[in-house]
Amino acid sequence: MFPNSILGRPPFTPNHQQHNNFFTLSPTVYSHQQLIDAQFNFQNADLSRAVSLQQLTYGNVSPIQTSASPLFRGRKLSDEKNLPLDGKRQRFHSPHQEPTVVNQIVPLSGERRYSMPPLFHTHYVPDIVRCVPPFREIAFLEPREITLPEAKDKLSQQILELFETCQQQISDLKKKELCRTQLQREIQLLFPQSRLFLVGSSLNGFGTRSSDGDLCLVVKEEPVNQKTEARHILTLVHKHFCTRLSGYIERPQLIRAKVPIVKFRDKVSCVEFDLNVNNIVGIRNTFLLRTYAYLENRVRPLVLVIKKWASHHQINDASRGTLSSYSLVLMVLHYLQTLPEPILPSLQKIYPESFSPAIQLHLVHQAPCNVPPYLSKNESNLGDLLLGFLKYYATEFDWNSQMISVREAKAIPRPDGIEWRNKYICVEEPFDGTNTARAVHEKQKFDMIKDQFLKSWHRLKNKRDLNSILPVRAAVLKR
């Protein structure tokens, strides 16, 4: 299910295949002076001229040219004729487009099959300890087909059809990856050794066709002060987007939250993005969740329908004091772990070396390749699992004294720390141990969430029809 094969042929020309030296980058630690220098570069650099960055060579493959792209002007690049093809902003229908980085096989819903989306692999410098691994060229594992679960009853059939219609397609992922590649090139004008990672639902296996893109800008592997350093970095990025990339990016907003972000929309792909700085735990949990997503074929359809249900009932928005999508996914995984006959194990217990929070970033993507499929004796269908999920949180889980822990694969007593006191819902982040449901800080919102679990459980139990708790046609239209 998770092939452990070597990557396919890299997109390099044959005459470069004999290089066998490694270039080791110095640790990417941005001091206060370097941030000032970055601001100086932003204000004074002639961005119409390509800025040559360091040339990186990896093992026995060719050097990677990381020349930065020039200033965007309208829908064309200035001096575009003098640029190599791979330095231009490519449109999806362009005859000069770069080699496709994703497998374009589209699953046939009639055959109840889908291709496992290929897993990102990056070429990296083995000796790097503190700096961020290069992330320019991306290769993919060959996908293998996974049979969807059988749906013999009406409710399971409805869940499966909703999943097949709304799940993120390879083409959706390709659009986000193309934008990430171009933005990384632009941001490297300000921070030459930074790397931009696609994270969250776009890559963890739980995305839908309407999912936003989440990006993590990594300037160093050490923690960044989110109130000061991260905000300053994002201020520079925001200014760059507003002044230099207005032809391609619209509505850039700097949101000064606990973890500050820049929100924007890419005009080419029409995808909304959130960009943060050094939220490295998001990279780690992306690949942990991706492993869970493909460990058992009932996981992804169940998560998707629950996210749609929560969104419809307005309890899936952390910015409004309810549950984030990440918390909802952890709640589903926890439920599947705590069944009398579990459908999922704790991956962090079984494979501690693959999911250690200390593992270096350039090795994180390898973890899912080392995990074989999990064979559960539980044969419950999707309809029964959805009903059981609602019942578990409506009547069985003790919100007052217990914490949801995917790491431990069970409900555990709440800690005494200040972060957990007076919190209505406690969901443990698997890597850093924080509370992912801390946004639920009002009793009114907590009561609304509990009430919706209870009402939906009763309705679904009586009618066994997904439309009784989620208008399927409306959910499909939203994708």
XYZ file of C-alpha atoms in Angstrom:
479
model
C 0.000 0.000 0.000
C 2.940 2.311 0.682
C 5.565 1.255 -1.875
C 9.067 1.640 -0.560
C 10.576 1.889 -4.002
C 13.214 4.360 -5.144
C 12.095 7.474 -6.973
C 11.563 7.415 -10.707
C 13.812 9.086 -13.224
C 14.573 12.650 -12.108
C 13.826 15.442 -14.570
C 17.481 16.161 -15.358
C 19.368 15.858 -18.604
C 21.604 12.778 -19.010
C 24.861 14.739 -19.342
C 24.611 15.808 -15.700
C 24.159 12.355 -14.215
C 27.812 11.884 -13.236
C 28.073 14.597 -10.585
C 28.864 13.102 -7.218
C 29.706 15.976 -4.922
C 27.551 17.501 -2.204
C 27.058 21.152 -1.411
C 26.360 21.773 2.256
C 24.488 24.906 3.164
C 25.336 26.864 6.272
C 22.672 26.817 8.973
C 19.735 29.048 8.030
C 19.452 31.180 11.151
C 18.105 34.645 10.469
C 19.434 37.205 12.939
C 17.959 40.641 13.542
C 20.565 42.107 11.183
C 19.630 39.631 8.446
C 15.985 40.627 8.768
C 17.038 44.243 8.332
C 19.069 43.195 5.291
C 16.021 41.427 3.879
C 14.005 44.607 4.295
C 16.785 46.544 2.577
C 16.769 44.054 -0.283
C 13.021 44.468 -0.645
C 13.225 48.260 -0.799
C 16.300 48.650 -2.990
C 16.857 45.580 -5.127
C 16.217 45.859 -8.848
C 13.801 42.953 -9.118
C 13.598 43.298 -12.889
C 16.992 41.654 -12.916
C 17.164 37.938 -12.042
C 19.032 37.358 -8.789
C 21.333 34.390 -8.949
C 21.229 32.211 -5.880
C 23.609 29.451 -4.933
C 23.847 26.444 -7.198
C 22.993 23.221 -5.383
C 24.289 19.816 -6.351
C 22.819 16.616 -4.959
C 24.499 13.249 -5.005
C 24.571 11.775 -8.491
C 22.061 14.119 -10.051
C 22.524 17.393 -11.843
C 22.994 20.799 -10.289
C 19.751 22.597 -9.588
C 19.638 26.160 -10.842
C 17.796 28.366 -8.382
C 17.796 31.670 -10.213
C 15.070 33.903 -8.976
C 12.404 35.129 -11.331
C 12.185 38.807 -12.284
C 9.503 41.287 -11.463
C 5.943 40.382 -12.449
C 4.361 43.036 -14.636
C 0.717 42.482 -15.423
C 0.179 39.088 -17.019
C 3.695 38.897 -18.523
C 7.167 38.854 -17.072
C 9.514 41.657 -17.966
C 12.260 40.675 -20.408
C 10.548 37.307 -20.713
C 12.247 36.406 -23.980
C 15.636 36.230 -22.287
C 14.460 33.796 -19.627
C 14.700 30.010 -19.824
C 11.357 28.301 -20.123
C 11.424 27.041 -16.554
C 11.848 30.598 -15.278
C 8.502 31.759 -16.670
C 5.176 31.647 -14.926
C 3.531 28.750 -16.728
C -0.150 28.571 -17.503
C -1.783 25.176 -17.357
C -2.472 25.053 -21.089
C 1.003 26.257 -22.089
C 2.804 24.075 -24.650
C 6.061 24.912 -22.856
C 4.921 23.730 -19.466
C 7.384 21.924 -17.219
C 7.165 18.134 -17.099
C 4.092 17.083 -15.159
C 4.879 16.498 -11.497
C 1.770 14.556 -10.689
C 0.167 11.483 -12.086
C -2.877 12.603 -14.017
C -4.863 9.388 -13.789
C -8.391 10.349 -12.780
C -10.231 7.680 -10.786
C -13.307 6.149 -12.338
C -16.101 6.410 -9.810
C -18.121 3.678 -11.498
C -15.433 1.140 -10.742
C -15.295 2.152 -7.066
C -11.551 2.643 -7.344
C -9.218 5.556 -6.859
C -5.505 6.055 -7.176
C -3.538 6.786 -4.068
C -2.216 10.299 -4.674
C 1.562 10.168 -5.026
C 3.611 11.117 -2.002
C 6.036 14.027 -2.137
C 9.711 13.179 -2.134
C 12.427 15.792 -2.096
C 16.053 15.661 -3.073
C 18.004 16.770 -0.024
C 21.482 17.349 1.333
C 22.252 14.476 3.747
C 24.659 16.420 5.943
C 22.278 19.241 6.778
C 21.406 19.341 10.462
C 19.980 22.755 11.194
C 19.171 24.279 7.835
C 16.131 23.616 5.702
C 16.429 21.027 2.918
C 16.155 22.256 -0.679
C 12.663 21.841 -2.021
C 12.805 22.948 -5.640
C 12.309 19.799 -7.672
C 9.622 17.378 -6.515
C 9.304 13.755 -7.554
C 6.504 11.393 -6.744
C 6.094 7.754 -5.925
C 4.110 5.741 -8.407
C 0.489 5.559 -7.204
C -1.152 2.233 -6.587
C -4.829 1.599 -6.733
C -6.805 1.130 -3.536
C -10.228 -0.416 -3.560
C -12.877 1.651 -1.850
C -14.941 -0.039 0.869
C -18.128 -1.797 -0.156
C -21.414 0.002 0.396
C -24.312 -2.443 0.738
C -26.703 -0.145 2.622
C -28.164 3.220 1.609
C -26.314 5.316 4.197
C -22.902 3.859 3.336
C -23.661 4.366 -0.361
C -24.468 8.038 0.265
C -21.214 8.550 2.177
C -19.200 6.884 -0.560
C -20.814 8.868 -3.363
C -20.239 12.129 -1.498
C -16.592 11.191 -1.012
C -16.044 10.303 -4.671
C -17.586 13.568 -5.817
C -15.879 15.912 -3.366
C -12.424 14.431 -2.751
C -9.474 16.499 -3.937
C -8.292 15.516 -7.410
C -4.738 15.269 -8.698
C -5.395 18.330 -10.869
C -6.312 20.340 -7.751
C -3.058 19.366 -6.068
C -1.094 20.215 -9.199
C -2.458 23.766 -9.235
C -1.428 24.311 -5.612
C 2.017 22.865 -6.193
C 2.594 25.085 -9.214
C 1.721 28.156 -7.153
C 3.985 26.988 -4.314
C 6.906 26.612 -6.703
C 6.524 30.103 -8.122
C 6.003 31.734 -4.741
C 9.074 30.044 -3.298
C 11.140 31.511 -6.110
C 9.803 34.961 -5.352
C 10.177 34.749 -1.565
C 13.782 33.642 -2.000
C 14.481 37.160 -3.282
C 13.964 38.239 0.329
C 15.208 35.130 2.149
C 17.491 33.197 -0.207
C 17.758 29.993 1.851
C 14.121 29.792 2.899
C 11.844 26.972 1.741
C 8.098 26.934 1.180
C 6.165 23.769 2.062
C 2.647 22.756 1.081
C 0.976 21.381 4.210
C -2.441 20.635 5.690
C -5.418 19.063 3.954
C -4.002 19.623 0.467
C -1.344 17.021 1.182
C -2.524 14.953 4.164
C -5.151 13.000 2.214
C -8.218 14.683 3.712
C -8.644 17.538 1.229
C -11.710 18.338 -0.843
C -12.016 20.097 -4.180
C -12.764 23.356 -2.339
C -9.953 23.056 0.228
C -7.731 26.084 0.663
C -3.978 25.714 0.364
C -1.816 25.943 3.480
C 1.808 27.020 3.075
C 4.607 27.012 5.644
C 7.577 29.283 5.027
C 10.578 27.790 6.825
C 13.500 30.102 7.462
C 15.178 27.878 10.067
C 14.434 24.678 11.945
C 14.628 26.399 15.316
C 11.457 27.948 16.772
C 10.543 31.462 15.665
C 8.956 34.026 17.951
C 5.509 34.330 16.384
C 4.722 37.701 17.993
C 7.841 39.480 16.742
C 10.070 37.662 14.274
C 7.323 35.857 12.342
C 5.235 39.015 12.073
C 8.191 40.979 10.754
C 8.986 38.327 8.145
C 5.352 38.162 7.048
C 5.214 41.964 6.842
C 8.003 41.862 4.272
C 6.325 39.011 2.387
C 2.998 40.874 2.434
C 4.631 44.015 1.022
C 6.298 41.934 -1.677
C 2.967 40.392 -2.652
C 1.214 43.779 -2.734
C 3.814 45.658 -4.746
C 5.563 43.090 -6.919
C 3.020 40.327 -7.485
C -0.251 42.205 -7.761
C -0.759 40.817 -11.257
C -0.927 37.270 -9.911
C -1.984 37.593 -6.288
C -5.083 39.369 -5.057
C -6.432 40.329 -1.661
C -3.247 39.694 0.378
C -4.008 40.256 4.059
C -1.677 40.106 7.038
C -3.590 38.491 9.916
C -1.938 39.225 13.274
C -3.184 36.172 15.157
C -1.376 34.013 17.741
C 0.199 32.320 14.736
C 0.232 35.183 12.199
C -0.513 34.401 8.559
C -0.770 36.068 5.183
C -4.023 35.215 3.410
C -4.210 35.650 -0.355
C -5.765 34.313 -3.537
C -3.808 33.115 -6.540
C -5.464 34.534 -9.672
C -4.168 31.771 -11.935
C -5.384 28.754 -9.936
C -8.202 30.640 -8.111
C -7.073 28.926 -4.887
C -7.125 30.678 -1.512
C -3.915 30.275 0.511
C -2.812 30.803 4.122
C 0.935 31.281 4.613
C 2.635 31.000 8.014
C 6.254 31.169 9.149
C 8.052 28.238 10.756
C 4.998 26.374 12.007
C 7.109 23.256 11.605
C 4.753 21.020 13.571
C 2.336 21.491 10.664
C 4.807 19.794 8.326
C 5.244 16.875 10.704
C 1.544 16.308 11.325
C 0.786 16.558 7.593
C 2.704 13.345 6.977
C 1.416 11.654 10.125
C -2.168 12.299 9.027
C -1.365 11.230 5.479
C -0.198 7.880 6.803
C -3.419 7.431 8.774
C -5.445 8.477 5.723
C -4.149 5.593 3.608
C -3.754 3.036 6.373
C -7.368 1.821 6.061
C -9.805 2.451 3.213
C -12.700 3.635 5.402
C -10.785 6.520 6.979
C -10.894 9.113 4.184
C -14.602 8.779 3.275
C -15.571 8.971 6.960
C -13.448 12.072 7.617
C -14.769 13.858 4.549
C -18.446 13.354 5.403
C -17.851 14.451 9.021
C -16.068 17.619 7.889
C -18.978 18.379 5.536
C -21.472 17.712 8.331
C -19.631 19.964 10.789
C -19.308 22.747 8.223
C -23.014 22.576 7.391
C -23.919 22.951 11.078
C -21.398 25.782 11.568
C -19.204 23.994 14.099
C -16.112 23.784 11.857
C -14.535 27.248 12.102
C -11.836 27.949 14.678
C -11.920 31.673 13.853
C -15.512 31.724 15.156
C -14.824 29.742 18.316
C -15.677 26.248 17.078
C -13.644 23.248 15.902
C -10.855 23.468 13.339
C -10.701 20.869 10.572
C -7.497 19.542 12.119
C -9.246 18.953 15.462
C -12.129 17.198 13.697
C -9.738 14.864 11.890
C -8.012 14.002 15.177
C -11.413 13.339 16.750
C -12.304 10.894 13.962
C -8.943 9.106 14.221
C -9.333 8.874 18.005
C -12.800 7.347 17.668
C -11.498 4.733 15.195
C -8.672 3.904 17.626
C -10.945 3.404 20.624
C -13.492 0.993 19.151
C -13.728 -2.421 20.871
C -12.076 -3.767 17.729
C -9.894 -0.821 16.623
C -9.772 0.203 12.987
C -6.598 2.255 13.526
C -3.584 1.846 15.848
C -1.279 4.497 17.296
C 1.375 4.964 14.633
C 3.594 6.888 17.036
C 3.652 3.903 19.395
C 4.255 1.266 16.730
C 6.732 3.306 14.649
C 8.355 5.768 17.086
C 11.444 6.162 14.898
C 9.349 7.229 11.892
C 7.204 9.789 13.719
C 9.587 11.224 16.278
C 9.214 14.987 16.820
C 13.007 15.165 16.697
C 13.323 13.793 13.168
C 14.908 16.272 10.747
C 12.619 17.944 8.244
C 14.292 16.463 5.192
C 13.416 12.982 6.491
C 9.787 13.608 7.499
C 8.354 12.724 4.086
C 9.877 9.234 4.221
C 7.815 8.060 7.193
C 4.685 6.915 5.305
C 6.788 4.695 3.046
C 7.807 2.549 6.011
C 4.286 1.786 7.218
C 2.418 -1.233 5.789
C -1.408 -1.394 5.595
C -3.226 -2.019 8.863
C -5.506 -5.049 8.779
C -8.381 -4.571 11.203
C -10.820 -7.292 12.200
C -13.540 -4.657 12.497
C -15.898 -4.999 9.521
C -18.278 -2.132 10.322
C -19.615 -0.301 7.290
C -19.327 3.456 6.746
C -22.899 4.122 7.874
C -22.416 2.351 11.194
C -19.107 4.147 11.754
C -20.674 7.568 11.157
C -23.494 6.742 13.548
C -21.012 5.438 16.123
C -18.868 8.581 15.827
C -21.847 10.824 16.615
C -22.936 8.609 19.497
C -19.439 8.449 21.002
C -19.101 12.223 21.335
C -22.781 12.734 22.190
C -23.067 10.200 25.026
C -19.798 8.403 25.841
C -16.833 10.757 25.842
C -16.280 12.645 29.130
C -15.597 16.228 28.052
C -15.000 17.422 31.616
C -12.110 15.164 32.589
C -10.738 13.539 29.436
C -8.441 14.585 26.616
C -8.475 13.145 23.088
C -5.085 11.630 22.297
C -4.265 10.083 18.924
C -0.693 9.621 20.132
C -1.864 7.300 22.920
C -4.820 5.876 20.935
C -7.133 6.458 23.892
C -8.806 9.098 26.019
C -6.431 10.210 28.764
C -6.876 12.415 31.858
C -6.516 16.124 31.267
C -3.152 17.615 32.293
C -3.016 20.232 35.036
C -1.180 22.775 32.893
C -2.598 26.258 32.423
C -3.306 25.562 28.755
C -5.789 22.857 29.730
C -7.564 24.558 32.602
C -11.046 25.886 31.981
C -11.011 24.534 28.420
C -14.202 22.986 27.139
C -12.628 20.649 24.574
C -9.140 19.157 24.836
C -7.551 17.583 21.745
C -3.858 16.801 22.052
C -1.583 17.772 19.165
C 0.358 14.544 18.481
C 3.810 16.190 18.297
C 3.989 19.262 20.523
C 1.233 18.312 22.998
C -0.710 21.573 22.705
C -4.505 21.827 22.625
C -5.703 22.004 19.000
C -9.264 22.818 20.177
C -8.302 25.844 22.293
C -10.423 28.053 20.001
C -13.532 26.665 21.717
C -13.382 29.046 24.682
C -17.042 30.026 25.067
C -19.595 27.823 26.817
C -22.249 28.806 24.303
C -20.166 27.473 21.412
C -19.293 24.317 23.348
C -22.956 23.665 24.112
C -23.805 24.213 20.454
C -21.219 21.603 19.407
C -22.460 19.028 21.940
C -26.066 19.697 21.017
C -25.356 19.119 17.339
C -23.689 15.769 18.054
C -26.716 14.665 20.075
C -29.386 15.879 17.627
C -27.595 14.436 14.597
C -27.126 11.095 16.300
C -30.841 10.813 17.066
C -31.890 11.874 13.564
C -29.480 9.548 11.788
C -30.315 6.624 14.066
C -34.013 6.980 13.272
C -33.833 7.607 9.511
C -30.551 6.051 8.362
C -30.459 8.708 5.634
C -27.534 11.106 5.284
C -29.895 13.868 4.126
C -31.428 13.919 7.607
C -28.239 15.513 8.987
C -26.529 16.842 5.835
C -28.235 17.974 2.608
C -26.152 15.935 0.184
C -26.938 17.962 -2.924
C -25.909 21.223 -1.253
C -22.709 19.590 0.049
C -21.854 18.388 -3.462
C -22.355 21.865 -4.920
C -19.865 23.263 -2.412
C -17.463 20.436 -3.326
